[in-house]
Amino acid sequence: MCGIVCYVGTKQAKPILLNGLKQLEYRGYDSAGIAIQRGTRVVRYRSVGKIEELERKLHDVTLPGNTGIAHTRWATHGEPSEHNAHPHTDQEKKVFVIHNGIIENFHTIKKKLEKDGIVFGSDTDTEVLAHLIAINFDGDLAEAVRKTMAQVEGTFGMAVLHKNVPDQIVVARRGSPLIIGISEDGHLAASDISAMVRYTDKVVHIEDNELAVLTRDDFSISTAQATLIKRDTERVEWTAEDAELNGFPHYMLKEIYEQPDTIRNAMRGRIELGEGVPKLGGIVPVWDKLKESRHLVIVGCGTSYYAGCVGRYIFERLTEIDVEVELASEFRYRKLNFPPNTFILALSQSGETADTLAAIREAKRKGANLLGIVNVVGSSISRETDAGVYNHAGPEIGVASTKIFTSQLTILTLLALLLGRHQNLSLTEGVTAIRALQALPEQVKQVLAQAHHIEAIAEKYHKYNNWLFLGRKYNFPIAMEGALKLKEISYIHAEGYAAGEMKHGPIALVSPNMPTVAIAPMDEMYEKMISNIQEIKSRRGPVIAIISRGDEKIREMVDEVIEIPCTLDYLYPILVVVPCQLLAYYCARFLGRDIDKPRNLAKSVTVE
Ligand code: F6R
């Protein structure tokens, strides 16, 4: 998705902005641009493709100036091209705007402006902002932006410069994240903290329908009605190093390898063996209601949704609560009818996914209580939920989510265990669960130690164009997640199925040309999975089986095995997903794909 970074201060803006743009690359983009101001002169450069293109253009250009705005664009209105890249400007080239989001009434506004004789220089919705701000400007840039906010419908995070207002940037937000950074030498603003962590760990969040004026020495936030707002600064817990590759060839691989730590971090300070009852400080504000609730709806998108699907089985196993899981993009359009004291639990790495946000807003309107499991501290979902639990997993930069999935599963287990222990779950079961959870980081390390073996399997199979992933119960969502990982980064077509569904259709696909990844640890569904594997083998389909260590029975039946350590049935998903992640990673690598930035995908989907 599009990215915004701005700076006003005593230092040269160009290197700070270019560096910020590079930190935003992981979100996905197709073009980039920058505008730098010095006194009443503003220069603008834009390019299609990678940030390096923009850098090449700027290489021999001296761009002194301590104020600037920069953007990575992900095309929505108009093809990826230089004239559609941001910043956009008005006819007299006085106003420069960068924008994330979508201006829904841009068509009507554009028609009207064109009637008034304004000539547009791009096909974008953003350009109307530049023209409107120029028309509304009478010396006060913030006021011009405020008036424009009232004229446009849709979503925006925007940053604006005006040629005649040196050393000032105005930023505004409605539905698209924006954060102010406070550094020793000035102020930054960005759509994502990672663009600023190199320069500051002090941030202030801007809320919907607010705008902020940034200067070198100061910043002020106000509402769309011009009421001043006082808001405390927050400390960012990530460091610049967390956002580096640290010797790994890709962020995705680095993040797969971080999982022993991120699973440990998800449990840090939250588990105690004694009573077998986890402690989750973040849900204390709603605890009295939550412990009485018997209805939970988990919402999320993509990988977060699949974590929710595993969560449903875990809650059913450990608690007395009825659990539904819904794709946030569908849930938001459903006719919602909850029993009293229903909790909605949003799962989101970014905390900014538009559908998940819209789903919780709709549920709130209907009187539900809101919980979140979110990685990005201070993100919209974390702010709009009544209570929640942070992943504390550090930034996830690879577009394909890995470490957050296992972290989400760990936290879902803690939450289910906590509620279960206040319901019917025995002390013995509680203590057994905690012991098994504590063993997980070391067990994930044992799975990671087989990376070379998994790489060899990927080398053998990466040329197959169609794959099937099968699992049952706890591991059915892992089959879907494994298929999603493979398709999104390698572009191999893959389907994830509940193994019991084979006979109802997908078995027709089985042939020597389609490998099946069978997720078959020694859990309660083990014998059933063996039958499914036999069905595939008798039709000469190659099978790669993920099995429990020491399982000789399946080993003899299949073409390849990947062994994982033994754990409790409901914790297997955390172990079996790791080989699926590695298999997808290595297949994509053999196919020469752009693993951290797969085509057509963005890290954070902030539009519907
Ligand atoms: C897939 C992936 C996506 C995200 C989805 C939700 O690897 O990363 O499917 O899981 O876009 O994102 P969050 O968790 O940020 O709400």
XYZ file of C-alpha atoms and ligand atoms in Angstrom:
624
model
C 0.000 0.000 0.000
C 1.041 3.617 -0.392
C 3.514 5.062 2.093
C 4.050 8.567 3.450
C 7.113 10.096 5.067
C 7.745 13.792 5.815
C 10.405 15.811 7.594
C 10.810 19.401 8.764
C 13.850 20.332 10.851
C 17.434 21.478 10.817
C 18.902 18.596 8.781
C 18.828 18.013 5.022
C 15.464 16.454 4.225
C 16.524 14.409 1.175
C 18.492 11.577 2.874
C 15.946 11.283 5.684
C 13.073 11.006 3.212
C 14.844 8.531 0.915
C 15.762 6.385 3.863
C 12.179 6.536 5.126
C 10.873 5.484 1.712
C 13.192 2.476 1.735
C 11.810 1.406 5.084
C 8.326 1.583 3.567
C 9.238 -0.521 0.520
C 7.966 -3.679 2.174
C 4.412 -2.370 2.015
C 4.448 -2.746 -1.771
C 4.471 0.107 -4.322
C 4.902 0.779 -8.005
C 6.255 4.341 -8.118
C 7.720 6.934 -5.791
C 8.208 10.675 -5.494
C 9.612 13.447 -3.347
C 9.144 17.222 -2.964
C 11.687 19.329 -1.103
C 11.235 22.905 -0.024
C 13.846 25.589 0.529
C 12.433 29.008 1.276
C 9.731 29.571 -1.302
C 11.185 27.129 -3.811
C 9.842 23.590 -4.078
C 11.367 20.926 -6.330
C 9.657 17.663 -7.150
C 11.016 14.394 -8.564
C 9.038 11.269 -9.369
C 9.811 7.902 -10.905
C 8.235 4.564 -11.749
C 9.570 1.356 -10.207
C 11.950 0.911 -7.312
C 13.182 3.647 -4.963
C 16.635 3.129 -6.543
C 15.173 4.673 -9.715
C 14.250 7.792 -7.784
C 17.665 7.781 -6.107
C 19.373 7.519 -9.496
C 17.410 10.548 -10.694
C 18.379 12.509 -7.614
C 21.994 11.396 -7.609
C 23.470 14.434 -9.326
C 20.848 16.880 -8.180
C 21.642 19.039 -5.205
C 18.446 19.344 -3.276
C 19.199 21.491 -0.273
C 16.157 22.022 1.866
C 15.118 21.093 5.390
C 11.476 20.427 4.642
C 10.072 17.709 2.437
C 7.432 15.094 1.746
C 7.893 11.723 0.032
C 5.628 8.920 -1.077
C 5.491 5.386 -2.402
C 2.421 4.816 -4.566
C 0.369 1.699 -5.125
C -1.807 2.385 -8.163
C -5.560 2.588 -7.609
C -6.708 5.384 -9.942
C -4.539 5.495 -13.054
C -1.687 3.225 -14.168
C 1.706 3.257 -12.458
C 3.464 6.091 -14.297
C 5.516 9.151 -13.520
C 2.626 11.550 -14.038
C 0.448 9.550 -11.640
C 3.142 9.294 -8.950
C 2.858 11.602 -5.921
C 3.426 14.401 -4.916
C 0.646 16.014 -6.936
C 0.352 19.722 -7.419
C -2.109 22.420 -8.496
C -1.944 24.368 -11.768
C 0.340 27.039 -10.360
C 2.555 24.459 -8.688
C 2.165 26.007 -5.260
C 0.593 23.149 -3.320
C 2.259 19.710 -3.123
C 0.276 16.776 -1.744
C 0.972 13.131 -1.005
C -1.952 10.919 -0.104
C -2.803 7.399 1.034
C -6.396 6.180 0.739
C -9.143 6.838 -1.777
C -11.115 10.029 -2.432
C -14.482 8.543 -3.274
C -16.131 11.679 -4.679
C -13.106 12.664 -6.762
C -14.996 12.138 -9.991
C -17.666 14.709 -9.158
C -15.085 17.177 -7.845
C -12.845 16.698 -10.885
C -15.732 17.298 -13.294
C -16.628 20.499 -11.502
C -13.026 21.748 -11.395
C -12.553 20.927 -15.077
C -15.684 22.928 -15.855
C -14.028 25.838 -14.043
C -11.084 25.528 -16.408
C -8.655 23.518 -14.298
C -6.470 21.143 -16.284
C -5.489 17.930 -14.577
C -1.993 16.543 -14.873
C -2.736 12.988 -13.720
C -5.434 10.321 -13.625
C -5.378 10.117 -9.835
C -8.022 10.856 -7.237
C -5.311 12.580 -5.161
C -4.872 15.466 -7.550
C -8.247 16.940 -6.592
C -6.792 17.510 -3.116
C -4.013 19.694 -4.517
C -6.453 21.827 -6.537
C -8.955 22.164 -3.694
C -6.262 23.162 -1.190
C -4.912 25.753 -3.655
C -8.420 27.197 -4.111
C -9.095 27.183 -0.360
C -5.745 28.799 0.531
C -5.774 32.369 1.767
C -2.519 32.419 3.714
C -3.300 29.728 6.302
C -2.369 26.263 5.033
C -3.964 24.365 7.928
C -7.235 26.184 7.306
C -7.095 25.356 3.595
C -6.576 21.660 4.411
C -9.390 21.776 6.957
C -11.806 23.216 4.371
C -10.720 20.571 1.888
C -11.329 17.790 4.416
C -14.943 18.938 4.567
C -15.288 18.725 0.793
C -13.952 15.243 0.220
C -15.446 11.832 0.955
C -13.455 8.668 1.428
C -10.225 7.939 3.219
C -6.973 9.805 3.475
C -3.707 10.182 5.216
C -2.161 13.211 3.531
C 0.774 15.563 3.853
C 0.855 18.989 2.266
C 3.467 21.656 1.496
C 2.790 25.154 0.212
C 5.413 27.124 -1.690
C 4.520 30.326 0.166
C 4.523 28.745 3.628
C 8.143 27.725 4.198
C 9.185 25.247 6.872
C 5.719 23.948 7.561
C 3.988 20.668 6.740
C 0.318 20.026 7.332
C -0.808 16.420 7.705
C -4.362 15.120 8.026
C -6.015 11.777 8.560
C -9.317 10.038 7.957
C -9.133 6.262 7.892
C -5.501 5.932 6.831
C -2.789 5.840 9.509
C -0.469 8.773 10.260
C 1.974 9.159 13.085
C 4.080 12.148 14.137
C 7.690 11.534 15.182
C 9.515 13.926 17.498
C 13.284 14.052 17.003
C 16.058 16.233 18.415
C 16.344 18.228 15.211
C 12.741 18.531 14.092
C 9.528 16.626 13.347
C 8.626 13.741 11.112
C 5.338 12.221 10.063
C 4.797 8.852 8.429
C 2.150 6.298 7.655
C 4.226 3.635 9.361
C 6.538 3.792 12.360
C 9.270 1.862 10.541
C 9.938 4.936 8.357
C 10.928 6.896 11.485
C 12.537 4.481 13.966
C 16.017 5.380 12.742
C 15.431 8.993 13.841
C 13.216 8.819 16.892
C 11.420 6.557 19.325
C 9.001 9.291 20.443
C 5.722 9.329 18.540
C 2.240 10.809 18.711
C -0.709 9.253 16.895
C -3.105 11.323 14.844
C -6.722 10.139 14.990
C -9.386 10.191 12.286
C -10.624 13.640 11.271
C -7.675 15.396 12.819
C -4.936 17.447 11.273
C -1.526 18.491 12.515
C 0.811 21.350 11.707
C 4.504 20.453 11.904
C 7.367 22.930 12.090
C 10.986 22.514 13.111
C 10.342 23.437 16.756
C 6.739 22.473 17.320
C 3.675 20.539 16.305
C -0.007 21.030 17.058
C -2.933 18.689 16.526
C -6.493 19.879 16.042
C -9.834 18.471 14.999
C -11.610 19.114 11.725
C -13.571 21.763 13.704
C -10.308 23.494 14.750
C -10.388 22.422 18.398
C -6.851 21.984 19.707
C -5.970 18.533 21.046
C -3.370 17.636 23.672
C -2.049 14.125 23.275
C 0.757 12.367 25.135
C 3.791 11.068 23.295
C 4.392 7.315 23.220
C 7.648 5.354 23.104
C 8.221 2.945 20.219
C 9.505 -0.402 21.392
C 11.183 -1.286 18.056
C 14.714 -0.275 17.167
C 16.195 0.444 13.745
C 18.075 -2.907 13.964
C 14.785 -4.794 14.233
C 14.013 -3.553 10.757
C 17.348 -4.727 9.255
C 18.059 -8.000 7.456
C 20.929 -8.960 9.798
C 22.605 -11.194 7.225
C 19.459 -13.015 6.039
C 18.776 -12.907 2.278
C 15.099 -12.037 2.856
C 12.953 -10.617 5.629
C 10.638 -13.589 5.299
C 13.428 -16.035 6.152
C 14.647 -13.818 8.975
C 11.148 -13.678 10.408
C 10.658 -17.448 10.088
C 13.873 -17.858 12.085
C 12.742 -15.319 14.697
C 9.833 -17.538 15.717
C 11.446 -19.187 18.759
C 11.921 -15.640 20.126
C 8.570 -14.233 19.059
C 6.707 -17.193 20.571
C 8.682 -16.655 23.781
C 7.888 -12.925 23.680
C 4.190 -13.677 23.281
C 4.373 -15.587 26.587
C 6.872 -13.380 28.434
C 5.507 -12.412 31.839
C 2.203 -14.026 30.939
C 2.558 -17.642 32.094
C 2.977 -19.184 35.498
C 3.248 -22.876 36.044
C 1.819 -22.897 39.600
C -1.916 -22.585 38.980
C -1.819 -23.189 35.242
C -3.461 -19.783 34.711
C -1.911 -17.264 32.280
C -1.849 -13.554 33.131
C -2.925 -11.128 30.414
C -2.704 -7.580 31.726
C -4.216 -6.116 28.548
C -7.617 -7.690 29.121
C -8.019 -6.616 32.739
C -10.307 -3.676 31.768
C -12.924 -6.106 30.409
C -12.207 -9.147 32.550
C -15.438 -9.096 34.592
C -17.539 -9.171 31.439
C -15.251 -11.484 29.506
C -15.222 -14.242 32.085
C -19.033 -14.356 31.956
C -19.250 -14.249 28.163
C -20.253 -17.415 26.307
C -20.066 -16.058 22.773
C -16.944 -15.014 20.911
C -16.590 -14.011 17.267
C -13.046 -13.923 15.871
C -12.511 -11.699 12.816
C -9.481 -11.195 10.591
C -8.213 -11.363 7.026
C -5.826 -13.722 5.244
C -3.297 -15.322 7.536
C -4.802 -13.637 10.585
C -8.142 -15.217 9.669
C -6.518 -18.656 9.501
C -5.039 -18.076 12.953
C -8.605 -17.357 14.074
C -9.757 -20.652 12.515
C -7.203 -22.542 14.620
C -8.276 -20.422 17.586
C -11.856 -21.665 17.278
C -10.715 -25.277 17.777
C -8.497 -24.269 20.699
C -11.327 -22.379 22.418
C -13.672 -25.323 21.875
C -11.084 -27.616 23.430
C -10.247 -25.470 26.459
C -13.363 -23.387 27.234
C -17.142 -23.495 27.380
C -17.454 -20.599 24.951
C -19.186 -20.779 21.563
C -16.809 -19.448 18.974
C -17.430 -18.275 15.431
C -14.705 -17.169 13.029
C -15.482 -14.776 10.218
C -13.567 -13.193 7.386
C -13.671 -9.526 8.311
C -14.503 -8.583 4.715
C -17.689 -10.692 4.897
C -18.568 -10.053 8.512
C -18.833 -6.304 7.987
C -21.714 -6.847 5.536
C -23.588 -9.481 7.553
C -26.788 -8.853 9.454
C -25.327 -8.971 12.931
C -27.381 -10.425 15.720
C -25.355 -11.235 18.805
C -26.412 -12.771 22.102
C -25.873 -10.372 25.027
C -22.289 -9.973 26.227
C -20.740 -11.127 22.956
C -17.052 -10.380 22.442
C -15.536 -9.707 19.030
C -11.850 -10.539 18.828
C -9.950 -8.874 15.975
C -6.691 -10.483 14.875
C -4.352 -8.227 12.938
C -0.619 -7.882 12.573
C -0.741 -4.315 11.299
C -3.770 -3.189 13.259
C -4.694 -1.147 10.178
C -6.436 -3.641 7.866
C -9.427 -1.744 6.492
C -11.877 -4.674 6.517
C -10.983 -5.711 10.060
C -11.335 -2.134 11.271
C -14.691 -1.783 9.551
C -15.832 -5.094 11.065
C -15.082 -4.032 14.631
C -16.684 -0.632 14.085
C -19.859 -2.309 12.854
C -19.829 -4.751 15.781
C -19.361 -1.862 18.211
C -22.363 -0.127 16.703
C -24.365 -3.276 17.422
C -23.280 -3.309 21.066
C -20.555 -5.977 21.085
C -17.461 -5.784 23.292
C -14.196 -5.539 21.379
C -10.896 -7.307 21.920
C -7.768 -7.230 19.762
C -4.627 -9.272 19.285
C -2.412 -6.841 17.428
C 1.303 -6.469 16.743
C 1.648 -2.765 15.952
C 1.412 -0.800 19.177
C -0.841 2.236 18.907
C -2.375 1.086 15.603
C -6.012 1.830 14.825
C -7.348 -1.562 15.901
C -5.390 -1.464 19.143
C -6.895 1.941 19.869
C -10.453 1.152 18.919
C -10.804 -2.109 20.850
C -11.850 -2.094 24.508
C -8.916 -4.258 25.523
C -6.399 -6.628 24.019
C -3.055 -8.329 23.903
C -0.009 -7.223 21.938
C 2.190 -9.707 20.097
C 5.414 -7.851 20.962
C 6.999 -9.565 17.961
C 8.856 -6.587 16.466
C 8.161 -5.345 12.956
C 7.052 -7.928 10.402
C 8.426 -6.667 7.112
C 8.123 -9.616 4.705
C 4.766 -9.275 2.979
C 3.943 -12.899 3.771
C 3.034 -13.123 7.421
C 4.952 -15.801 9.354
C 6.093 -14.939 12.851
C 2.872 -13.140 13.659
C 0.823 -16.224 12.799
C 2.594 -18.395 15.382
C 2.531 -15.513 17.845
C -1.231 -15.120 17.319
C -1.719 -18.858 17.934
C 0.327 -18.638 21.131
C -1.733 -15.726 22.445
C -5.036 -17.346 21.440
C -3.971 -20.408 23.448
C -3.111 -18.235 26.470
C -6.474 -16.501 26.272
C -8.391 -19.774 25.915
C -6.419 -21.290 28.760
C -7.088 -18.317 31.012
C -10.830 -18.470 30.332
C -10.898 -22.260 30.479
C -9.250 -22.281 33.909
C -12.021 -19.986 35.146
C -14.531 -22.437 33.693
C -14.175 -26.218 33.699
C -10.537 -26.823 32.857
C -8.674 -28.693 35.587
C -5.447 -27.643 37.284
C -3.685 -30.646 35.731
C -4.770 -29.632 32.251
C -3.722 -26.039 32.895
C -0.264 -27.053 34.097
C 0.165 -29.539 31.228
C -0.710 -26.805 28.733
C 1.783 -24.385 30.232
C 4.582 -26.951 30.217
C 3.856 -27.685 26.554
C 3.762 -23.978 25.708
C 7.104 -23.432 27.428
C 8.651 -26.186 25.310
C 7.532 -24.635 22.010
C 10.424 -22.191 21.318
C 12.966 -25.013 21.601
C 10.778 -27.303 19.475
C 10.454 -24.668 16.741
C 14.255 -24.481 16.735
C 14.333 -28.221 16.078
C 12.030 -27.753 13.083
C 14.184 -24.896 11.784
C 17.235 -27.148 12.028
C 15.725 -29.112 9.113
C 15.756 -26.139 6.766
C 18.281 -27.782 4.419
C 16.163 -30.904 4.157
C 13.091 -28.792 3.374
C 15.105 -26.825 0.834
C 16.017 -30.114 -0.885
C 12.328 -31.070 -1.053
C 11.531 -27.661 -2.551
C 14.277 -28.131 -5.116
C 12.663 -31.405 -6.205
C 9.069 -30.159 -6.361
C 9.121 -26.424 -7.133
C 8.359 -26.967 -10.824
C 4.978 -28.582 -10.135
C 2.269 -26.049 -10.971
C -0.499 -27.310 -8.683
C -0.293 -28.379 -5.058
C -2.756 -29.626 -2.499
C -2.456 -29.120 1.267
C -4.512 -31.366 3.543
C -5.143 -31.350 7.272
C -7.880 -32.116 9.764
C -9.264 -30.323 12.814
C -6.528 -28.118 14.338
C -4.455 -28.562 11.203
C -7.163 -27.901 8.639
C -6.523 -24.122 8.871
C -2.806 -24.884 8.559
C -3.528 -26.589 5.231
C -5.184 -23.336 4.083
C -2.349 -21.227 5.477
C 0.289 -23.495 3.880
C -1.456 -23.155 0.509
C -1.739 -19.377 0.928
C 1.985 -19.056 1.729
C 2.922 -21.088 -1.343
C 0.645 -19.234 -3.754
C 1.374 -15.717 -2.555
C 5.161 -15.862 -2.775
C 5.884 -18.536 -5.403
C 2.771 -17.960 -7.590
C 2.245 -21.747 -7.669
C -1.438 -22.625 -7.560
C -2.236 -24.361 -4.279
C -5.414 -25.380 -2.473
C -5.831 -25.984 1.228
C -8.523 -28.496 2.125
C -9.997 -30.320 5.075
C -8.797 -33.838 4.316
C -12.306 -35.198 4.952
C -13.516 -33.224 1.947
C -11.264 -35.102 -0.483
C -13.923 -37.538 -1.568
C -16.368 -34.707 -2.157
C -14.417 -33.320 -5.081
C -10.709 -32.507 -4.854
C -9.597 -36.144 -5.187
C -10.390 -35.781 -8.901
C -7.286 -33.586 -9.135
C -4.902 -36.186 -7.719
C -2.321 -37.392 -10.241
C 1.455 -37.908 -10.417
C 1.633 -34.231 -11.418
C 0.201 -32.790 -8.236
C 2.099 -33.001 -4.947
C 0.067 -33.140 -1.735
C 1.376 -31.790 1.545
C -0.308 -33.948 4.174
C -0.223 -32.462 7.661
C -0.452 -35.596 9.749
C 1.028 -35.365 13.240
C 0.116 -38.047 15.797
C -2.977 -36.323 17.114
C -6.578 -37.484 17.440
C -7.047 -37.288 13.648
C -3.950 -39.352 12.854
C -5.706 -42.539 11.653
C -8.073 -40.522 9.460
C -5.137 -38.734 7.864
C -3.503 -42.084 7.133
C -6.609 -43.108 5.165
C -6.452 -39.877 3.165
C -2.768 -40.400 2.412
C -3.537 -43.920 1.185
C -6.225 -42.563 -1.127
C -3.695 -40.236 -2.692
C -0.912 -42.784 -2.945
C -3.208 -45.317 -4.610
C -3.755 -42.694 -7.319
C 0.015 -42.181 -7.653
C -0.014 -38.667 -6.209
C 3.324 -37.625 -4.663
C 2.959 -36.953 -0.916
C 5.107 -34.767 1.315
C 4.019 -35.590 4.861
C 4.590 -33.494 7.977
C 4.687 -36.095 10.730
C 5.508 -36.511 14.395
C 9.049 -37.601 15.140
C 9.349 -41.389 15.171
C 6.272 -42.065 13.032
C 7.473 -44.990 10.905
C 4.000 -45.866 9.624
C 3.475 -42.759 7.469
C 7.182 -42.600 6.575
C 6.854 -45.908 4.725
C 3.810 -44.780 2.767
C 4.908 -41.420 1.396
C 7.531 -39.849 -0.862
C 8.995 -37.289 1.563
C 8.688 -36.664 5.270
C 9.383 -33.674 7.463
C 9.484 -34.562 11.153
C 8.355 -32.342 13.962
C 8.606 -32.865 17.727
C 5.580 -34.176 19.652
C 3.302 -31.791 21.533
C -0.339 -31.475 22.637
C -2.909 -31.875 19.872
C -3.946 -28.246 19.981
C -0.373 -26.938 19.878
C 0.674 -28.882 16.778
C -0.395 -26.026 14.442
C 2.435 -23.874 15.842
C 4.975 -26.532 14.866
C 3.523 -27.840 11.583
C 3.148 -24.399 10.034
C 6.911 -23.802 10.162
C 7.791 -26.448 7.499
C 4.950 -25.047 5.363
C 6.503 -21.572 5.602
C 9.953 -22.897 4.715
C 8.634 -24.987 1.836
C 6.913 -21.939 0.341
C 10.009 -19.821 0.908
C 12.406 -22.232 -0.800
C 10.053 -22.955 -3.730
C 9.764 -19.195 -4.313
C 13.535 -18.872 -4.089
C 14.138 -21.639 -6.634
C 11.661 -19.912 -8.918
C 13.501 -16.603 -8.532
C 10.524 -14.721 -7.083
C 10.647 -11.364 -5.318
C 9.928 -13.029 -1.980
C 9.566 -10.037 0.328
C 7.527 -8.081 -2.197
C 5.389 -10.523 -4.155
C 3.610 -9.144 -7.187
C 0.253 -7.412 -6.669
C 0.490 -7.669 -2.881
C 0.917 -5.102 -0.150
C 1.871 -5.628 3.466
C -0.889 -3.613 4.964
C -4.235 -3.504 3.192
C -5.644 -0.177 4.282
C -8.307 0.043 1.569
C -11.284 -2.269 1.110
C -0.525 -13.361 4.063
C -0.730 -12.104 4.760
C -2.071 -11.483 4.691
C -2.411 -10.796 6.025
C -3.736 -10.033 5.901
C -4.164 -9.420 7.214
O 0.765 -13.852 4.268
O 0.172 -11.567 5.339
O -3.029 -12.415 4.332
O -2.473 -11.767 7.027
O -3.611 -9.035 4.936
O -3.237 -8.496 7.672
P -3.238 -8.016 9.181
O -2.869 -9.195 10.020
O -2.215 -6.924 9.228
O -4.615 -7.530 9.494
